[in-house]
PDB file of C-alpha atoms in Angstrom:
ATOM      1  CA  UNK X   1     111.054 157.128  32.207  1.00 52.00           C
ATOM      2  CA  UNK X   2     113.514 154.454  33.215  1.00 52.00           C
ATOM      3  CA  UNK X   3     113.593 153.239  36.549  1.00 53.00           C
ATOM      4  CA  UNK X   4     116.783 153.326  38.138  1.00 52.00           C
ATOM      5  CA  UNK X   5     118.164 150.130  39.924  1.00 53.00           C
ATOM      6  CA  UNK X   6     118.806 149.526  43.325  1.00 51.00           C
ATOM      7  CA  UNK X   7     122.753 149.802  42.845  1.00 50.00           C
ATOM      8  CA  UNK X   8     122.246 153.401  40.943  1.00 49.00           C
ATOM      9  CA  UNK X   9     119.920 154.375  43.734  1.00 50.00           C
ATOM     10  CA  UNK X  10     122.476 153.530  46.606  1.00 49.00           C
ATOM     11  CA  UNK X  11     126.348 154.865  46.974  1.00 51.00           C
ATOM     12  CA  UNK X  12     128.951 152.390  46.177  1.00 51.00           C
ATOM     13  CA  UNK X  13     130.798 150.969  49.581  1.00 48.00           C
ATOM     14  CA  UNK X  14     133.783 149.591  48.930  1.00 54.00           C
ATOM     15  CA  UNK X  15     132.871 145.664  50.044  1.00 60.00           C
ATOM     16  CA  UNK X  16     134.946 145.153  54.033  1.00 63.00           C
ATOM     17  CA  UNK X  17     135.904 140.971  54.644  1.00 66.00           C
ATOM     18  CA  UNK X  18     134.722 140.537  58.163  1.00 66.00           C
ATOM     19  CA  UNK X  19     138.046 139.403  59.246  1.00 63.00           C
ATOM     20  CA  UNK X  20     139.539 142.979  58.165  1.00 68.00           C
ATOM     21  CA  UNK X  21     136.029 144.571  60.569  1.00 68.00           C
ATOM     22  CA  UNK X  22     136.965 142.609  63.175  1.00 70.00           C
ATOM     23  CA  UNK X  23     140.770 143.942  63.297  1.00 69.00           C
ATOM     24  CA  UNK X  24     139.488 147.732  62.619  1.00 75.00           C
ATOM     25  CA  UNK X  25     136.827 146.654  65.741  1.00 73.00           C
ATOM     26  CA  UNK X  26     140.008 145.876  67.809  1.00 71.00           C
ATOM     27  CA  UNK X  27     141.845 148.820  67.101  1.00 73.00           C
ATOM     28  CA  UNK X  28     139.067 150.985  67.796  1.00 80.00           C
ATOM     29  CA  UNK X  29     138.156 149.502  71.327  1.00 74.00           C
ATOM     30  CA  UNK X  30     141.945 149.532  72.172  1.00 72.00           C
ATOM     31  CA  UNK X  31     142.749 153.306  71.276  1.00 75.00           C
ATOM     32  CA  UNK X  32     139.734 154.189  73.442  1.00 81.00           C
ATOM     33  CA  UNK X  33     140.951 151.734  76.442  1.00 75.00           C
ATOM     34  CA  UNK X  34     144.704 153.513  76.555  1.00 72.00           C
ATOM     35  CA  UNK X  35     142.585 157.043  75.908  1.00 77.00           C
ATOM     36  CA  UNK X  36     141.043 156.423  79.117  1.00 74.00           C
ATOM     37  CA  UNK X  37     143.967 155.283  81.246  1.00 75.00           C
ATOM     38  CA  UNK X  38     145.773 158.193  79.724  1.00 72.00           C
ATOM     39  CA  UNK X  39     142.621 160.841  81.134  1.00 77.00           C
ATOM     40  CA  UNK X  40     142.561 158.443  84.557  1.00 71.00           C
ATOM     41  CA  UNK X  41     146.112 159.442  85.090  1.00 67.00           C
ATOM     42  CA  UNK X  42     146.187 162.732  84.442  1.00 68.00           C
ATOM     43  CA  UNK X  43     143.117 163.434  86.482  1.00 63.00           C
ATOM     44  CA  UNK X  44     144.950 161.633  89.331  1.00 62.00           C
ATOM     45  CA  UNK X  45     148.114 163.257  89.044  1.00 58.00           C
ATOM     46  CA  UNK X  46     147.288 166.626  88.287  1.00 54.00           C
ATOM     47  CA  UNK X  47     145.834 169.018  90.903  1.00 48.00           C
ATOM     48  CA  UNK X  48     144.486 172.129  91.246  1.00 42.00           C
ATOM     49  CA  UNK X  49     145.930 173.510  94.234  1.00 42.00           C
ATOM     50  CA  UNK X  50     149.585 172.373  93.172  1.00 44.00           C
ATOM     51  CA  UNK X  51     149.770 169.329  95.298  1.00 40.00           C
ATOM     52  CA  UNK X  52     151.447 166.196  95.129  1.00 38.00           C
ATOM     53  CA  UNK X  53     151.890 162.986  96.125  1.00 36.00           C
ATOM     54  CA  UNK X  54     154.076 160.505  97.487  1.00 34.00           C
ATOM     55  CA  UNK X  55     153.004 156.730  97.960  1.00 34.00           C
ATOM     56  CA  UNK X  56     153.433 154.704 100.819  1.00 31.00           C
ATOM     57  CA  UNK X  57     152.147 151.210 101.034  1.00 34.00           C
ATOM     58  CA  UNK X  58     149.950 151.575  98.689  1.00 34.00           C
ATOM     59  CA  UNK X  59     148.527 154.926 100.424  1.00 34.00           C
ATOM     60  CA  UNK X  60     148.292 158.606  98.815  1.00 34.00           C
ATOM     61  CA  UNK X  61     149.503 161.289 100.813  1.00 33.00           C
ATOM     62  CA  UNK X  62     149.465 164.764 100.097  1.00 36.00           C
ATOM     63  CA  UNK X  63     151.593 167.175 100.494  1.00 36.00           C
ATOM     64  CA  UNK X  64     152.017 171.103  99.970  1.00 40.00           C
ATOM     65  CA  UNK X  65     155.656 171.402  98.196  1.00 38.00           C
ATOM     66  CA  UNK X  66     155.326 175.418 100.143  1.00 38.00           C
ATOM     67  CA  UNK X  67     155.337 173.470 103.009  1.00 39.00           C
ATOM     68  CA  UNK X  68     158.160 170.921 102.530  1.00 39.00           C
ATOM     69  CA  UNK X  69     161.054 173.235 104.020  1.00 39.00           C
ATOM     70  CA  UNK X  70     161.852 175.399 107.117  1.00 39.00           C
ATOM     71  CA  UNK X  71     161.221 178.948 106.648  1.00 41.00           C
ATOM     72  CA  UNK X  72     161.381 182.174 108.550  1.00 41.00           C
ATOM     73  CA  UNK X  73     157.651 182.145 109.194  1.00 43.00           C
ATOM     74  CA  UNK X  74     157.815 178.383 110.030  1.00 43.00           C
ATOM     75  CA  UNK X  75     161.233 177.880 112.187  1.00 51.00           C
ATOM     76  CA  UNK X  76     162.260 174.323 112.919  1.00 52.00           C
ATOM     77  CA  UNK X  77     161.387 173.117 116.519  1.00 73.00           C
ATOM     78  CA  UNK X  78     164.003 171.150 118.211  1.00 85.00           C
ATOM     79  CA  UNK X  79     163.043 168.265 121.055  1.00 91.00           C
ATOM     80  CA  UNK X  80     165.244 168.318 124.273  1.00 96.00           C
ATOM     81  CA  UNK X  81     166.295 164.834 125.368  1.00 97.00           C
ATOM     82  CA  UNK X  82     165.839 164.998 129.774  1.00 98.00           C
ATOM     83  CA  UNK X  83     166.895 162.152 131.298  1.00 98.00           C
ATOM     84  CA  UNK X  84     166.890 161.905 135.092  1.00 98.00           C
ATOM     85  CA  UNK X  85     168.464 159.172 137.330  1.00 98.00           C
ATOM     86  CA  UNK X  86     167.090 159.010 141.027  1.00 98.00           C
ATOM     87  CA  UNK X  87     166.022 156.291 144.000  1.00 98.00           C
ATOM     88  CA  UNK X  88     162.872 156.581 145.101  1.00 98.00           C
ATOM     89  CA  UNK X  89     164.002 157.461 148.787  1.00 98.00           C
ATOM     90  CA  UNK X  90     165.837 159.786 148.410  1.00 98.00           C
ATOM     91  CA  UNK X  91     165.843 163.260 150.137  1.00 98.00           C
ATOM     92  CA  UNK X  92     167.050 165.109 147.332  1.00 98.00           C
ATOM     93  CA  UNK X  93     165.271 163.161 144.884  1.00 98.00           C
ATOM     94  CA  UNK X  94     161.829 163.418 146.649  1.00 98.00           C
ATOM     95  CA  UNK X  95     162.287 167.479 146.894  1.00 98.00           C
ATOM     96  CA  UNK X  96     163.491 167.659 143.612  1.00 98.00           C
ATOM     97  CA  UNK X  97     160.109 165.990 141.895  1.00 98.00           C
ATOM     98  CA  UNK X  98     157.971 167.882 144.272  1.00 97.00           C
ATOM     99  CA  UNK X  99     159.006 171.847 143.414  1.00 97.00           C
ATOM    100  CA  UNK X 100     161.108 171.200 140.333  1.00 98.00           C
ATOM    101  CA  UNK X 101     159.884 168.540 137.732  1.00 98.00           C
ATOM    102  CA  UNK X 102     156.440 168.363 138.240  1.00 97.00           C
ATOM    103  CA  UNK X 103     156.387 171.904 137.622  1.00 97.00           C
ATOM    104  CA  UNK X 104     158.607 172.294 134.367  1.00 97.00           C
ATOM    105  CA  UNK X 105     156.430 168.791 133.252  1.00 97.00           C
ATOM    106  CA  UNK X 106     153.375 170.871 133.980  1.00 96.00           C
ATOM    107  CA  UNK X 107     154.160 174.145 132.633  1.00 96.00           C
ATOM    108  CA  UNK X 108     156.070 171.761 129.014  1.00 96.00           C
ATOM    109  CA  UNK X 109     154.730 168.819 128.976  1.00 95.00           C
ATOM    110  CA  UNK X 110     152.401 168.675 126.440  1.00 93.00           C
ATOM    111  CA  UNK X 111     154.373 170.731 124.222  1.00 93.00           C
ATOM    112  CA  UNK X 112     156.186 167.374 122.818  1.00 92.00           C
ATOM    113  CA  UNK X 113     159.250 168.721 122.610  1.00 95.00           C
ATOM    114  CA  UNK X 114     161.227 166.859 126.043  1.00 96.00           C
ATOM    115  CA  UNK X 115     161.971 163.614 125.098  1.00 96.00           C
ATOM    116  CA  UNK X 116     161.792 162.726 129.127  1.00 98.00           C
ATOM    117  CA  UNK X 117     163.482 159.515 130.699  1.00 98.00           C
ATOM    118  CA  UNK X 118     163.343 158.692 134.451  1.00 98.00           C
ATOM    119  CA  UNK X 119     165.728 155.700 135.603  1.00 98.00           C
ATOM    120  CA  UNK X 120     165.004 154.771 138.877  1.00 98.00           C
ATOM    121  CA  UNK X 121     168.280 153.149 140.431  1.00 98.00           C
ATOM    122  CA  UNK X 122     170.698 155.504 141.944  1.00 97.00           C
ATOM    123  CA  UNK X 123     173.187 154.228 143.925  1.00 97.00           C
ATOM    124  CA  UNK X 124     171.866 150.889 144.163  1.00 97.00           C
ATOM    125  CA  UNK X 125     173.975 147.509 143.319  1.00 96.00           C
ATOM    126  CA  UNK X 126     172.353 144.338 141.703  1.00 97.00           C
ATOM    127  CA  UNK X 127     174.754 141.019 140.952  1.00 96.00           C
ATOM    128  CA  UNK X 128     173.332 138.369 138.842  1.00 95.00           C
ATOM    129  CA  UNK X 129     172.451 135.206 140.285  1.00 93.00           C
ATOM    130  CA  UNK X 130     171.586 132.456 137.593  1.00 92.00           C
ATOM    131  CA  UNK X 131     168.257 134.039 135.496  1.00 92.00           C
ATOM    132  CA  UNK X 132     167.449 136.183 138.528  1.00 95.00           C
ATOM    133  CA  UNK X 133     169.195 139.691 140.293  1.00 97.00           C
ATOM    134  CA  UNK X 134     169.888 140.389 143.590  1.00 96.00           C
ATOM    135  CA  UNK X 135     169.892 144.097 144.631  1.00 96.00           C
ATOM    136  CA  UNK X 136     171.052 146.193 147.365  1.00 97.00           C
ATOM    137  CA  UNK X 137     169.664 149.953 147.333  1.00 97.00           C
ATOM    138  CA  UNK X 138     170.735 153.066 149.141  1.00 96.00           C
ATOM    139  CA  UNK X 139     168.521 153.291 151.462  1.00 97.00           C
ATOM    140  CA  UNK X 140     167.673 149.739 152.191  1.00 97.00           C
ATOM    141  CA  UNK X 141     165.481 147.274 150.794  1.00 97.00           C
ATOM    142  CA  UNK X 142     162.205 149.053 150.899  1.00 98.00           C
ATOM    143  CA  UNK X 143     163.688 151.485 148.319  1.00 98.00           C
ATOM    144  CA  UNK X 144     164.689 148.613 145.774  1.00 98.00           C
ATOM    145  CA  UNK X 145     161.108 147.415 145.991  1.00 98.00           C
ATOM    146  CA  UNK X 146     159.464 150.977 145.019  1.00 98.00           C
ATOM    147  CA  UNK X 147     162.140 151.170 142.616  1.00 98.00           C
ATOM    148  CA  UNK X 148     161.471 148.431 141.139  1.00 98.00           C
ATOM    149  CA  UNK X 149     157.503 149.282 141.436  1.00 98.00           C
ATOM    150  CA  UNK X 150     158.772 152.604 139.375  1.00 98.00           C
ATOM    151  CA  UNK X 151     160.299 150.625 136.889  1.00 98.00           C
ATOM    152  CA  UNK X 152     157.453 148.347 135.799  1.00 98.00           C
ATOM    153  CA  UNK X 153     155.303 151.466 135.476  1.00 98.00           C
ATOM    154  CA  UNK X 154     157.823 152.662 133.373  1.00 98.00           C
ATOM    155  CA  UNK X 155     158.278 149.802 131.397  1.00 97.00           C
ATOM    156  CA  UNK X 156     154.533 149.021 131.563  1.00 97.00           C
ATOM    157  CA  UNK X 157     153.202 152.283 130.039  1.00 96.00           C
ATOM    158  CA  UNK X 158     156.173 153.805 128.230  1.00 93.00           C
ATOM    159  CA  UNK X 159     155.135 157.097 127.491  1.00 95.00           C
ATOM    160  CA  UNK X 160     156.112 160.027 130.539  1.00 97.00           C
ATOM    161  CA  UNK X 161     152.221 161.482 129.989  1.00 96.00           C
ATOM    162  CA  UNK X 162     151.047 157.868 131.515  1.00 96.00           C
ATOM    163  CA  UNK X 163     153.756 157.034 133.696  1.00 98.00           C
ATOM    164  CA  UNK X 164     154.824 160.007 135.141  1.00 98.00           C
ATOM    165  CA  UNK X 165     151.651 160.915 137.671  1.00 98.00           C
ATOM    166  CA  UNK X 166     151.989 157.324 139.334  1.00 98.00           C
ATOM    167  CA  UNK X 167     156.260 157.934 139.676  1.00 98.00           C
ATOM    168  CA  UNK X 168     155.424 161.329 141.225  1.00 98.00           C
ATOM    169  CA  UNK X 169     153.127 159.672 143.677  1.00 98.00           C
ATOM    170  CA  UNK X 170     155.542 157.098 144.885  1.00 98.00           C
ATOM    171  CA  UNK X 171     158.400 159.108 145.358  1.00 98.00           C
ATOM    172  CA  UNK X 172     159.177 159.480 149.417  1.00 97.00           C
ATOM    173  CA  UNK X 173     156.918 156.899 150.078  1.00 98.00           C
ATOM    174  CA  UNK X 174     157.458 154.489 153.004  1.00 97.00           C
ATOM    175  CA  UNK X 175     156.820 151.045 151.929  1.00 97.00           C
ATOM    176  CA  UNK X 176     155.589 148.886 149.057  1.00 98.00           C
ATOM    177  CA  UNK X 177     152.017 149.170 150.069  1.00 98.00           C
ATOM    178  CA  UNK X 178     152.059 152.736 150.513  1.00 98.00           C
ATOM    179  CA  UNK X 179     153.819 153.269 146.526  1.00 98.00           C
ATOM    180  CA  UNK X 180     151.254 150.568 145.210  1.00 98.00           C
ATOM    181  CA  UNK X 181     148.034 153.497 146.210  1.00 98.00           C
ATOM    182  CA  UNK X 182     149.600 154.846 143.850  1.00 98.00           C
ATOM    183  CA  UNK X 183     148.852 152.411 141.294  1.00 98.00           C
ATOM    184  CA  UNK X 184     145.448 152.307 142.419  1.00 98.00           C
ATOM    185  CA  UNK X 185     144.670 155.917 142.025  1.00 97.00           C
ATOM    186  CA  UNK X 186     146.374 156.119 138.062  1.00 97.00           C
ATOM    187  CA  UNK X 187     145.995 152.546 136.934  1.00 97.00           C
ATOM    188  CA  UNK X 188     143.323 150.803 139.483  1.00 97.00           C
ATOM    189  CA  UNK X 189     142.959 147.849 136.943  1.00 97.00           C
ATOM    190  CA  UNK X 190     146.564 146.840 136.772  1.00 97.00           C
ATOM    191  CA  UNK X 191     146.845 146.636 140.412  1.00 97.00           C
ATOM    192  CA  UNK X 192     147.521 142.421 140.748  1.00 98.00           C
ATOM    193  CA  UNK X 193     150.102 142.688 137.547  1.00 97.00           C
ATOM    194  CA  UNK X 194     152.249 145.757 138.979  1.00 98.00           C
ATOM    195  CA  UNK X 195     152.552 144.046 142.377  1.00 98.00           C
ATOM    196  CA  UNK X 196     153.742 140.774 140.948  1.00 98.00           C
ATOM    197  CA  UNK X 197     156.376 142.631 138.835  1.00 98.00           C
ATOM    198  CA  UNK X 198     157.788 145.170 141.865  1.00 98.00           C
ATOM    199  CA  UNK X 199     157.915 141.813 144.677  1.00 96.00           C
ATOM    200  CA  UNK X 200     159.482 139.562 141.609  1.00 97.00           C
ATOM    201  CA  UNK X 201     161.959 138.211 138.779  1.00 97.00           C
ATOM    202  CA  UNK X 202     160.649 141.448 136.019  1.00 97.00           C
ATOM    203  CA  UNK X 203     161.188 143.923 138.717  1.00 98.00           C
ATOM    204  CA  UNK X 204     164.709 142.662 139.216  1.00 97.00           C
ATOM    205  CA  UNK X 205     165.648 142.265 136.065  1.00 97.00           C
ATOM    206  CA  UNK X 206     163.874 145.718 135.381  1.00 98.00           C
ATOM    207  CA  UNK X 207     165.657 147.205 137.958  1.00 98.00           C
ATOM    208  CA  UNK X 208     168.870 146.085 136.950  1.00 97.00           C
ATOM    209  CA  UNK X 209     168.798 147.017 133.391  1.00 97.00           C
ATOM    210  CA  UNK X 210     168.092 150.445 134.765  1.00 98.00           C
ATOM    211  CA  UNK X 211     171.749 149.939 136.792  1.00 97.00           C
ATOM    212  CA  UNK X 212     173.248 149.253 133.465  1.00 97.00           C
ATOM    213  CA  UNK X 213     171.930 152.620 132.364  1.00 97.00           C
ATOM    214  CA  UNK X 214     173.324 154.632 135.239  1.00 97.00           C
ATOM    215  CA  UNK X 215     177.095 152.695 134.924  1.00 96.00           C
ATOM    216  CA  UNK X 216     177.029 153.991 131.606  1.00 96.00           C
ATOM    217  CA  UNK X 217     177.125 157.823 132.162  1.00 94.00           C
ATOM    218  CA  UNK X 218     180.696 159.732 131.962  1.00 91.00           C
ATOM    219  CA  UNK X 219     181.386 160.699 134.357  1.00 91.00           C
ATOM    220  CA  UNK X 220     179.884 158.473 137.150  1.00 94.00           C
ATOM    221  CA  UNK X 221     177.577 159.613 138.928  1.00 95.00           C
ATOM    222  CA  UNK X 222     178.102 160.746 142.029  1.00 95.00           C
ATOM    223  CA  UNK X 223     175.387 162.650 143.275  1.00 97.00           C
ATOM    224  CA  UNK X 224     171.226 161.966 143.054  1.00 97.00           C
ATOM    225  CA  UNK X 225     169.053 162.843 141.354  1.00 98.00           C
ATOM    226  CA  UNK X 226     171.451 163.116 138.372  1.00 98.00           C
ATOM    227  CA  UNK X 227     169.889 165.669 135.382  1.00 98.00           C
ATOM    228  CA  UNK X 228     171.090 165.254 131.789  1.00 98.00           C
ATOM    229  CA  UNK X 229     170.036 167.687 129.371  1.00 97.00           C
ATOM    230  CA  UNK X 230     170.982 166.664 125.256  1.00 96.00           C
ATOM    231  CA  UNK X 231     173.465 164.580 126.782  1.00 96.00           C
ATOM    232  CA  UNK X 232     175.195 166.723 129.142  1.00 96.00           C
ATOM    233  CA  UNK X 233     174.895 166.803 133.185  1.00 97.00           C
ATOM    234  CA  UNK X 234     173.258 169.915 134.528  1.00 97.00           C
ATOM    235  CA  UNK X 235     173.350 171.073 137.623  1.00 96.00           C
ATOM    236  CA  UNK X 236     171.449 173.963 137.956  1.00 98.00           C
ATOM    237  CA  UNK X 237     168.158 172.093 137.060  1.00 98.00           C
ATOM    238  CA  UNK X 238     168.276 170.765 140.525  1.00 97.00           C
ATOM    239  CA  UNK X 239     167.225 174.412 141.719  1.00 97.00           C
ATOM    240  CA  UNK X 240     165.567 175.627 138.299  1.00 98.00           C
ATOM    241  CA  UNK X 241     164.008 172.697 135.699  1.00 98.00           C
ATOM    242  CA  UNK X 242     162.269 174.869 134.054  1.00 98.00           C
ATOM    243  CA  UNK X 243     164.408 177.744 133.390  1.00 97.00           C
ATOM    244  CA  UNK X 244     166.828 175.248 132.283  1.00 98.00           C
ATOM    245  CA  UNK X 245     164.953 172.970 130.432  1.00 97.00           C
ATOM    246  CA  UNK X 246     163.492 176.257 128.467  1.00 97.00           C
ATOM    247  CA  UNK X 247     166.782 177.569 127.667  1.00 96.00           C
ATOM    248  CA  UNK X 248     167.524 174.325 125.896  1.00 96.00           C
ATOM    249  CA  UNK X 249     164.685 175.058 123.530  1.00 94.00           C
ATOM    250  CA  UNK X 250     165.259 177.030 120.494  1.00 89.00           C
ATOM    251  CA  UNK X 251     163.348 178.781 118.859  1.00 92.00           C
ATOM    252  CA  UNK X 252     161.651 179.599 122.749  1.00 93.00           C
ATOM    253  CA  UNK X 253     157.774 178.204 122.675  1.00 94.00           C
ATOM    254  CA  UNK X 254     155.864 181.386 124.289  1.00 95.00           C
ATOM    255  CA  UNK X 255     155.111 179.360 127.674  1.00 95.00           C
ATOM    256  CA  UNK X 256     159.277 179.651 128.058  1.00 96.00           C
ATOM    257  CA  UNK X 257     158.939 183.235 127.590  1.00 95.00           C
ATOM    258  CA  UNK X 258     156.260 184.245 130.050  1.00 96.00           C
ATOM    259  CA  UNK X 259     158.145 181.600 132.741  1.00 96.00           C
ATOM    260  CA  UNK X 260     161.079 183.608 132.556  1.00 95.00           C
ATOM    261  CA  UNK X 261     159.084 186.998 132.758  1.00 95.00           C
ATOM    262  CA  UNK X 262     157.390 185.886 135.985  1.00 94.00           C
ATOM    263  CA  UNK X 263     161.178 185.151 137.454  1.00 93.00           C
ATOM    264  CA  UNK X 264     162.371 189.018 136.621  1.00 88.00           C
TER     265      UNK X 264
END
């Protein structure tokens, strides 16, 4: 019997030049490099739940496109802008913080939705006198001090939730040192930096740029403490902040409605 040779025993393959491999090679490892960028990005961009996502300096955040729009079962919830311009001895002023906004600050407050501004300057008068202020107050220069104690608080810690305790504290109060306790009780560690700022240049100037806010109201003021509610003066939030400051809000948050139940 004749043996068959090794090329009978073996299938003919067509002979490949190495250069033609190495191109077929390329092709190969390239289709399965954009394969895999294509399955990357649609695993990244395609979800489940039917979320989305928008990017932000180089962050991913998801959102719900449900949720993207007011609806009857989630109503839009307006802020209230409350800005209130009083000296800090005043009469009026002092009985005003005492029964009206401490209370509608208590019973709102953390809500977020009163966008709250206290200017302390009243019916004071400052003149400019080369890079410093000089400043005459209603009720004599003890008051421009504490005012101007109130105003680096203010200006210090910027948000009502901070400042507020330490302004309610000072109103009334009878001189610097008595105002500065209570710096000590909310903020015992800036002690040295408030009573540099309320006996000096900042406090001045601080003060001052709180008179520029005051000159600007229409019409001028001409009672204290002065209540603006979105913009407007309102005068029946000396008597009633909360009632007032709750009618402002619509839709009504629930702590509105039982306040005005416990008034019928």
């Amino acid at each position: 019997m004749k043996k068959l040779t090794r090329e009978a025993q073996e299938p003919l393959i067509p002979h490949i030049r190495p250069s033609t491999r190495n191109k077929i090679r390329k092709y190969i490892y390239g289709g399965i490099f954009f394969l895999s960028i294509f399955i990357l990005y649609r695993a990244l961009n395609n979800n489940e739940s039917g979320k989305k996502g928008i990017g932000r300096n180089g962050d991913f955040i998801e959102y719900d496109p449900r949720k993207s729009g007011p609806t009857l079962e989630d109503p839009v919830v307006n802020m209230i802008k409350l800005d209130i311009y009083m000296e800090a001895q005043c009469p009026d002023t002092s009985r005003f913080f005492r029964q009206q906004l401490k209370k509608a600050w208590d019973i709102l407050g953390n809500l977020n939705r009163i966008e709250l501004n206290v200017i302390p300057f009243g019916k004071a008068r400052c003149t400019e006198k080369g890079n410093d202020f000089e400043c005459q107050c209603q009720h004599g220069p003890t008051e421009c001090e504490i005012n101007q104690l109130m105003n680096c608080v203010i200006d210090r810690f910027g948000f009502p939730h901070r400042y507020l305790p330490a302004v309610l504290c000072m109103q009334g109060k009878h001189s610097l040192d008595e105002a500065m306790t209570c710096v000590t009780q909310n903020f015992p560690a800036e002690y040295n930096r408030m009573r540099e700022c309320a006996g000096g240049q900042r406090g001045r100037r601080l003060l001052a740029l709180s008179g520029q806010k005051t000159a600007s109201i229409t019409p001028a003021i001409d009672f204290i403490p002065w209540i603006v509610i979105n913009g407007a003066r309102n005068s029946d939030a000396l008597y009633d902040l909360t009632q007032n400051a709750c009618e402002a809000m619509q839709p009504m948050p629930s702590a509105c409605k039982e306040y005005l139940l416990s008034l019928q």
